Coordinates of C-alpha atoms in Angstrom, one line a residue:
M1 CA 6.4 190.9 127.3
L2 CA 6.5 195.0 126.9
E3 CA 9.5 196.7 129.0
I4 CA 10.7 200.4 129.6
K5 CA 14.2 201.7 130.4
H6 CA 15.1 205.2 131.4
T7 CA 17.8 206.6 130.1
L8 CA 19.0 210.0 128.9
C9 CA 19.0 211.3 125.1
P10 CA 21.5 212.0 122.9
S11 CA 20.5 214.4 120.6
C12 CA 21.5 218.1 122.3
S13 CA 23.0 218.8 126.3
V14 CA 20.0 219.9 127.0
G15 CA 20.3 216.0 128.8
C16 CA 16.3 215.0 128.7
G17 CA 15.4 211.8 130.2
I18 CA 13.8 209.1 128.1
N19 CA 12.2 205.9 127.7
V20 CA 12.7 203.4 125.7
V21 CA 10.3 200.8 125.2
L22 CA 11.4 197.3 124.0
N23 CA 9.5 194.2 123.1
E24 CA 10.7 190.6 123.3
G25 CA 14.2 192.2 124.0
E26 CA 13.9 194.6 121.9
I27 CA 14.2 198.9 121.2
V28 CA 10.8 199.0 119.0
G29 CA 10.1 203.0 120.2
T30 CA 10.2 205.9 123.1
F31 CA 8.0 207.3 125.4
P32 CA 7.8 210.0 127.7
Y33 CA 9.8 210.0 130.6
K34 CA 7.4 212.5 132.8
R35 CA 9.3 212.0 136.2
H36 CA 12.7 213.8 134.9
P37 CA 13.3 217.1 136.8
V38 CA 14.7 218.5 133.2
N39 CA 12.1 217.3 130.2
S40 CA 9.4 216.6 132.8
G41 CA 7.7 214.2 130.1
K42 CA 8.5 216.6 127.3
N43 CA 11.2 215.1 123.8
C44 CA 11.2 216.6 120.6
L45 CA 11.0 215.1 117.5
N46 CA 14.8 214.6 117.7
G47 CA 14.9 212.4 120.8
R48 CA 12.1 210.4 119.8
N49 CA 14.5 209.7 116.9
S50 CA 17.3 208.9 118.2
I51 CA 16.2 205.2 118.5
D52 CA 17.1 205.0 114.5
C53 CA 21.1 205.0 115.2
Y54 CA 20.5 201.3 117.2
K55 CA 17.7 200.5 114.1
N56 CA 20.2 201.2 112.1
K57 CA 23.6 200.0 113.8
F58 CA 26.0 198.3 111.4
D59 CA 25.9 194.6 110.8
V60 CA 28.4 192.1 113.6
V61 CA 31.9 191.6 111.9
D62 CA 35.2 190.0 112.3
V63 CA 35.8 193.2 115.2
D64 CA 39.6 191.0 115.9
S65 CA 40.3 190.9 112.2
L66 CA 39.7 195.0 112.1
I67 CA 41.2 196.2 114.8
S68 CA 44.2 194.0 113.6
D69 CA 44.0 196.2 110.5
V70 CA 44.6 199.4 112.3
S71 CA 46.8 198.8 114.7
K72 CA 49.1 197.6 111.1
E73 CA 48.3 201.5 109.9
L74 CA 49.1 202.6 113.0
N75 CA 52.0 201.0 113.6
S76 CA 54.0 202.4 110.5
A77 CA 51.5 206.0 110.2
S78 CA 53.0 209.6 111.6
D79 CA 51.4 212.6 111.9
V80 CA 48.4 210.4 113.6
T81 CA 45.4 212.5 114.8
V82 CA 42.5 211.5 117.2
I83 CA 38.6 212.9 116.7
C84 CA 37.4 213.4 119.9
S85 CA 33.7 214.5 120.8
G86 CA 30.4 215.4 122.9
N87 CA 28.8 212.1 121.8
S88 CA 30.9 209.8 123.9
S89 CA 30.9 209.4 127.4
I90 CA 32.6 210.5 130.6
D91 CA 34.6 207.5 130.8
E92 CA 35.8 206.5 127.4
I93 CA 36.5 210.8 126.6
E94 CA 39.4 210.4 129.2
A95 CA 40.3 207.0 127.9
I96 CA 40.8 209.0 124.8
K97 CA 42.7 211.2 126.1
E98 CA 45.1 209.3 127.7
F99 CA 45.2 207.0 124.4
A100 CA 46.7 209.8 122.6
E101 CA 48.8 211.0 124.8
S102 CA 50.2 208.5 125.3
K103 CA 50.9 207.6 121.8
G104 CA 51.7 211.1 121.1
Y105 CA 48.8 211.9 118.5
N106 CA 46.7 214.7 118.2
I107 CA 43.9 215.3 120.0
G108 CA 41.1 217.6 117.3
F109 CA 38.3 217.8 119.7
Y110 CA 35.6 220.9 117.6
A111 CA 32.6 222.2 120.3
D112 CA 30.4 223.9 117.8
N113 CA 33.2 226.9 118.3
L114 CA 32.2 226.9 121.3
K115 CA 34.1 227.4 125.5
N116 CA 33.8 226.9 128.6
Y117 CA 32.0 228.1 131.5
D118 CA 32.2 227.1 135.2
D119 CA 29.9 228.5 136.0
V120 CA 26.9 228.8 133.9
A121 CA 22.8 229.6 134.6
S122 CA 20.4 226.7 135.5
Y123 CA 17.0 225.6 132.5
D124 CA 15.1 227.6 136.2
D125 CA 17.2 230.3 135.8
V126 CA 16.2 231.0 132.0
E127 CA 12.2 230.9 132.8
N128 CA 12.4 233.4 135.5
A129 CA 14.5 235.9 134.2
E130 CA 13.2 239.4 133.1
K131 CA 15.6 239.2 129.6
V132 CA 16.6 236.6 127.2
F133 CA 18.7 236.7 125.5
V134 CA 18.9 234.0 122.4
I135 CA 21.3 233.6 120.0
G136 CA 20.6 230.8 117.2
D137 CA 16.9 228.9 116.6
L138 CA 17.0 227.4 120.3
L139 CA 12.9 226.7 120.4
Y140 CA 13.7 225.0 116.7
E141 CA 17.0 222.6 117.2
N142 CA 17.4 222.6 121.1
P143 CA 12.9 222.6 121.9
L144 CA 13.3 221.3 125.5
I145 CA 14.9 224.8 126.4
G146 CA 13.4 226.3 124.0
R147 CA 10.0 225.5 126.5
R148 CA 11.8 227.5 129.1
V149 CA 12.0 230.9 127.3
V150 CA 8.5 230.7 126.0
H151 CA 7.8 229.7 130.3
A152 CA 9.8 232.8 130.3
K153 CA 8.3 234.9 128.1
Q154 CA 4.8 233.5 130.0
N155 CA 6.0 235.3 133.6
G156 CA 6.3 239.0 131.7
A157 CA 10.4 238.0 130.2
K158 CA 10.8 240.6 127.2
I159 CA 12.7 238.0 124.6
F160 CA 15.4 239.5 122.5
A161 CA 17.3 237.3 119.6
F162 CA 19.2 236.4 117.0
V163 CA 18.5 234.2 114.0
K164 CA 19.6 234.2 110.8
S165 CA 15.8 233.2 108.9
E166 CA 12.8 234.8 109.6
A167 CA 10.4 231.8 109.0
S168 CA 12.7 230.5 111.7
V169 CA 10.6 229.3 115.4
T170 CA 12.6 232.0 117.6
F171 CA 12.2 234.6 115.3
N172 CA 8.4 233.7 115.4
V173 CA 8.1 233.9 119.5
A174 CA 11.2 236.6 120.3
D175 CA 10.1 240.7 121.1
E176 CA 13.1 241.4 119.1
C177 CA 15.4 240.0 116.4
F178 CA 18.0 240.8 114.9
N179 CA 19.5 238.8 112.0
S180 CA 22.0 240.5 110.9
S181 CA 25.9 238.7 112.7
V182 CA 26.0 237.9 116.2
D183 CA 28.6 240.1 116.9
E184 CA 25.9 243.1 115.2
F185 CA 23.1 241.0 117.6
L186 CA 25.4 241.9 121.1
D187 CA 26.6 245.4 119.9
D188 CA 23.3 246.7 119.6
V189 CA 21.3 244.5 122.9
K190 CA 25.1 245.8 124.7
D191 CA 23.1 248.3 127.2
K192 CA 20.0 246.3 127.9
I193 CA 21.4 243.6 129.4
D194 CA 21.6 243.6 133.3
E195 CA 21.6 241.3 136.2
S196 CA 18.8 240.0 135.4
S197 CA 19.2 238.8 132.1
V198 CA 20.1 235.8 131.2
L199 CA 21.8 234.9 127.8
I200 CA 21.6 231.7 126.1
F201 CA 23.5 230.6 122.6
N202 CA 24.0 227.2 120.5
Q203 CA 26.3 229.5 118.0
V204 CA 28.9 232.3 117.0
D205 CA 30.5 232.7 114.3
S206 CA 34.4 234.1 115.8
A207 CA 36.5 233.7 119.0
E208 CA 36.2 237.7 119.9
D209 CA 32.0 237.0 119.9
L210 CA 33.2 234.5 123.0
D211 CA 35.2 237.6 124.3
K212 CA 32.2 239.9 124.1
I213 CA 30.1 237.7 125.6
D214 CA 32.5 237.0 128.4
A215 CA 32.3 241.0 129.0
L216 CA 28.5 241.0 129.3
N217 CA 26.6 241.8 133.2
C218 CA 24.4 238.5 133.1
K219 CA 24.5 234.6 133.2
L220 CA 24.9 232.8 130.4
L221 CA 23.9 229.5 129.4
P222 CA 25.9 228.0 126.5
V223 CA 23.8 224.7 124.7
F224 CA 25.8 222.4 122.8
S225 CA 24.8 220.5 120.0
K226 CA 26.1 216.9 121.7
S227 CA 24.9 215.3 124.6
N228 CA 28.8 216.0 126.9
S229 CA 30.2 218.6 124.9
K230 CA 30.6 219.9 128.5
G231 CA 32.2 217.6 130.6
A232 CA 34.7 216.6 127.3
L233 CA 35.3 220.6 128.1
S234 CA 36.2 219.5 131.5
I235 CA 38.7 216.9 130.3
L236 CA 39.8 218.3 126.6
D237 CA 40.9 221.7 125.5
P238 CA 38.6 222.5 122.4
K239 CA 39.6 223.6 118.7
S240 CA 37.6 226.5 116.8
K241 CA 37.4 225.6 113.8
D242 CA 39.8 227.5 111.9
E243 CA 41.9 225.1 114.8
M244 CA 40.7 222.6 113.3
F245 CA 41.9 223.3 109.4
E246 CA 45.0 223.3 110.8
L247 CA 45.1 221.0 112.2
L248 CA 43.8 218.4 109.3
D249 CA 46.0 219.9 107.0
G250 CA 48.7 218.0 109.2
T251 CA 47.7 215.5 109.3
K252 CA 48.0 211.8 107.0
L253 CA 46.1 209.2 109.5
L254 CA 43.0 210.6 111.3
L255 CA 40.9 208.5 114.0
V256 CA 37.2 209.6 114.4
F257 CA 35.6 208.1 117.6
D258 CA 31.6 208.2 117.9
D259 CA 31.6 211.7 115.7
D260 CA 30.3 212.8 112.2
I261 CA 33.2 215.0 111.8
V262 CA 33.1 214.5 107.8
D263 CA 29.4 216.3 108.3
E264 CA 30.5 218.9 110.3
L265 CA 32.8 221.1 109.3
E266 CA 33.6 221.8 105.4
Y267 CA 36.6 220.4 104.7
D268 CA 38.5 218.4 101.7
F269 CA 39.4 215.6 103.8
S270 CA 40.2 214.0 100.8
G271 CA 44.0 214.9 101.5
I272 CA 44.2 212.4 103.7
S273 CA 45.7 209.4 103.3
K274 CA 43.7 206.9 105.5
I275 CA 39.9 207.6 107.7
I276 CA 39.3 204.9 110.5
S277 CA 36.0 205.1 111.9
F278 CA 34.5 203.6 115.3
A279 CA 31.1 204.2 114.7
P280 CA 28.2 202.4 116.0
C281 CA 26.1 203.4 112.5
A282 CA 26.9 204.9 108.8
N283 CA 27.2 208.6 108.7
K284 CA 29.1 211.1 106.2
T285 CA 32.6 210.7 107.8
T286 CA 31.8 206.1 108.1
E287 CA 31.3 206.8 104.1
I288 CA 34.4 208.1 103.2
S289 CA 36.6 206.2 105.4
D290 CA 39.5 203.5 104.6
I291 CA 38.0 201.4 107.7
V292 CA 35.2 201.4 109.9
V293 CA 34.8 199.7 113.3
P294 CA 31.7 198.4 114.3
I295 CA 31.1 200.2 118.9
K296 CA 28.2 200.2 120.7
T297 CA 24.9 202.7 120.4
W298 CA 24.6 204.8 123.6
L299 CA 21.7 202.6 124.0
E300 CA 23.8 199.5 124.9
K301 CA 26.3 200.9 126.9
D302 CA 26.8 202.5 131.1
G303 CA 28.1 205.7 131.5
S304 CA 27.7 209.8 132.7
F305 CA 26.9 213.3 130.6
V306 CA 27.1 215.9 132.1
N307 CA 24.2 219.0 130.5
A308 CA 24.9 222.2 129.0
M309 CA 24.6 223.5 133.2
G310 CA 27.1 221.4 134.4
E311 CA 24.7 218.4 136.2
T312 CA 26.1 215.3 135.6
Q313 CA 23.7 212.4 134.6
T314 CA 24.3 208.9 134.9
F315 CA 22.7 206.6 132.0
N316 CA 22.6 202.5 132.1
A317 CA 22.4 200.3 128.9
A318 CA 18.8 199.9 127.6
I319 CA 19.8 196.5 126.1
E320 CA 22.7 193.8 126.4
S321 CA 25.0 194.1 123.5
D322 CA 28.6 192.1 122.3
V323 CA 29.8 194.6 120.2
L324 CA 32.8 196.0 121.5
S325 CA 32.6 199.7 123.8
Q326 CA 35.1 202.2 123.1
I327 CA 36.8 201.7 126.0
E328 CA 37.0 198.4 124.5
V329 CA 38.4 198.8 121.2
I330 CA 41.4 201.6 123.1
E331 CA 42.5 198.4 125.2
K332 CA 42.5 196.1 122.5
L333 CA 44.6 198.5 120.7
N334 CA 46.9 198.9 123.4
G335 CA 47.2 195.1 124.2

């Protein structure tokens, strides 16, 4: 028997709804969530492929034995760093933070080198703007935001973009393009930006770029690569790439909660004595980890994410599972 379960796409911070298709209780595919207000029945390729993590999830193992091994490592370790990310739900991030702080561990949270803004543009603001300024290939990397940019252009808006490749999707949509640096782009367009403008960005090169963005007289919309980075920013202080490197340099034992930090940062992790991952499926970080503890995939848990424009969205498990959640793992480590 076929079933359709509503949930949220975990692929980025846009917060699109997505339907998951189950056949005889097993997840087999996705289907557009036509009534969802963010994406109105459109899902990008990343969203449609987001069930791959479930399909490739780790096999059932003796988790209690693994948790015991982790506890032994923690009991004898110094200089412990916990990595948290926007892949985790609000409740999970709060639990990870409380766990790390209670043990005196360092916390590393990287949010694409970006930071939190309390007041951000809505997706409707993008669509109705007179001028849209884009940093990054948003139309390719965040297509459902890109769709709003295209609608803005159809409504008569002028699009200015910084993208590094002339072959990018965003480059081909923009009226004016720049590809030198974010800093130079902001200098070149600052006199064109006014209250009728929206600046959307998913990357910067430095903290100085963020300072220049802060000084602009327009609405801002940072778009993160992970579904709940915006929510995590209300709980944790993000670290820049350089700050992450400094933190890792002083780390002997690294705990990574549902993140692929190895893929994200160009860093020599071989200098860290022990790496322990809590992950639903294989990634570059689990490949170099000394211990890997399987956890629930996003399809197997309830929770809430905060999307890029600051809306809290709740979701329910699409399928039941006996695999431990991150919170259950932490409870066992505390027990």
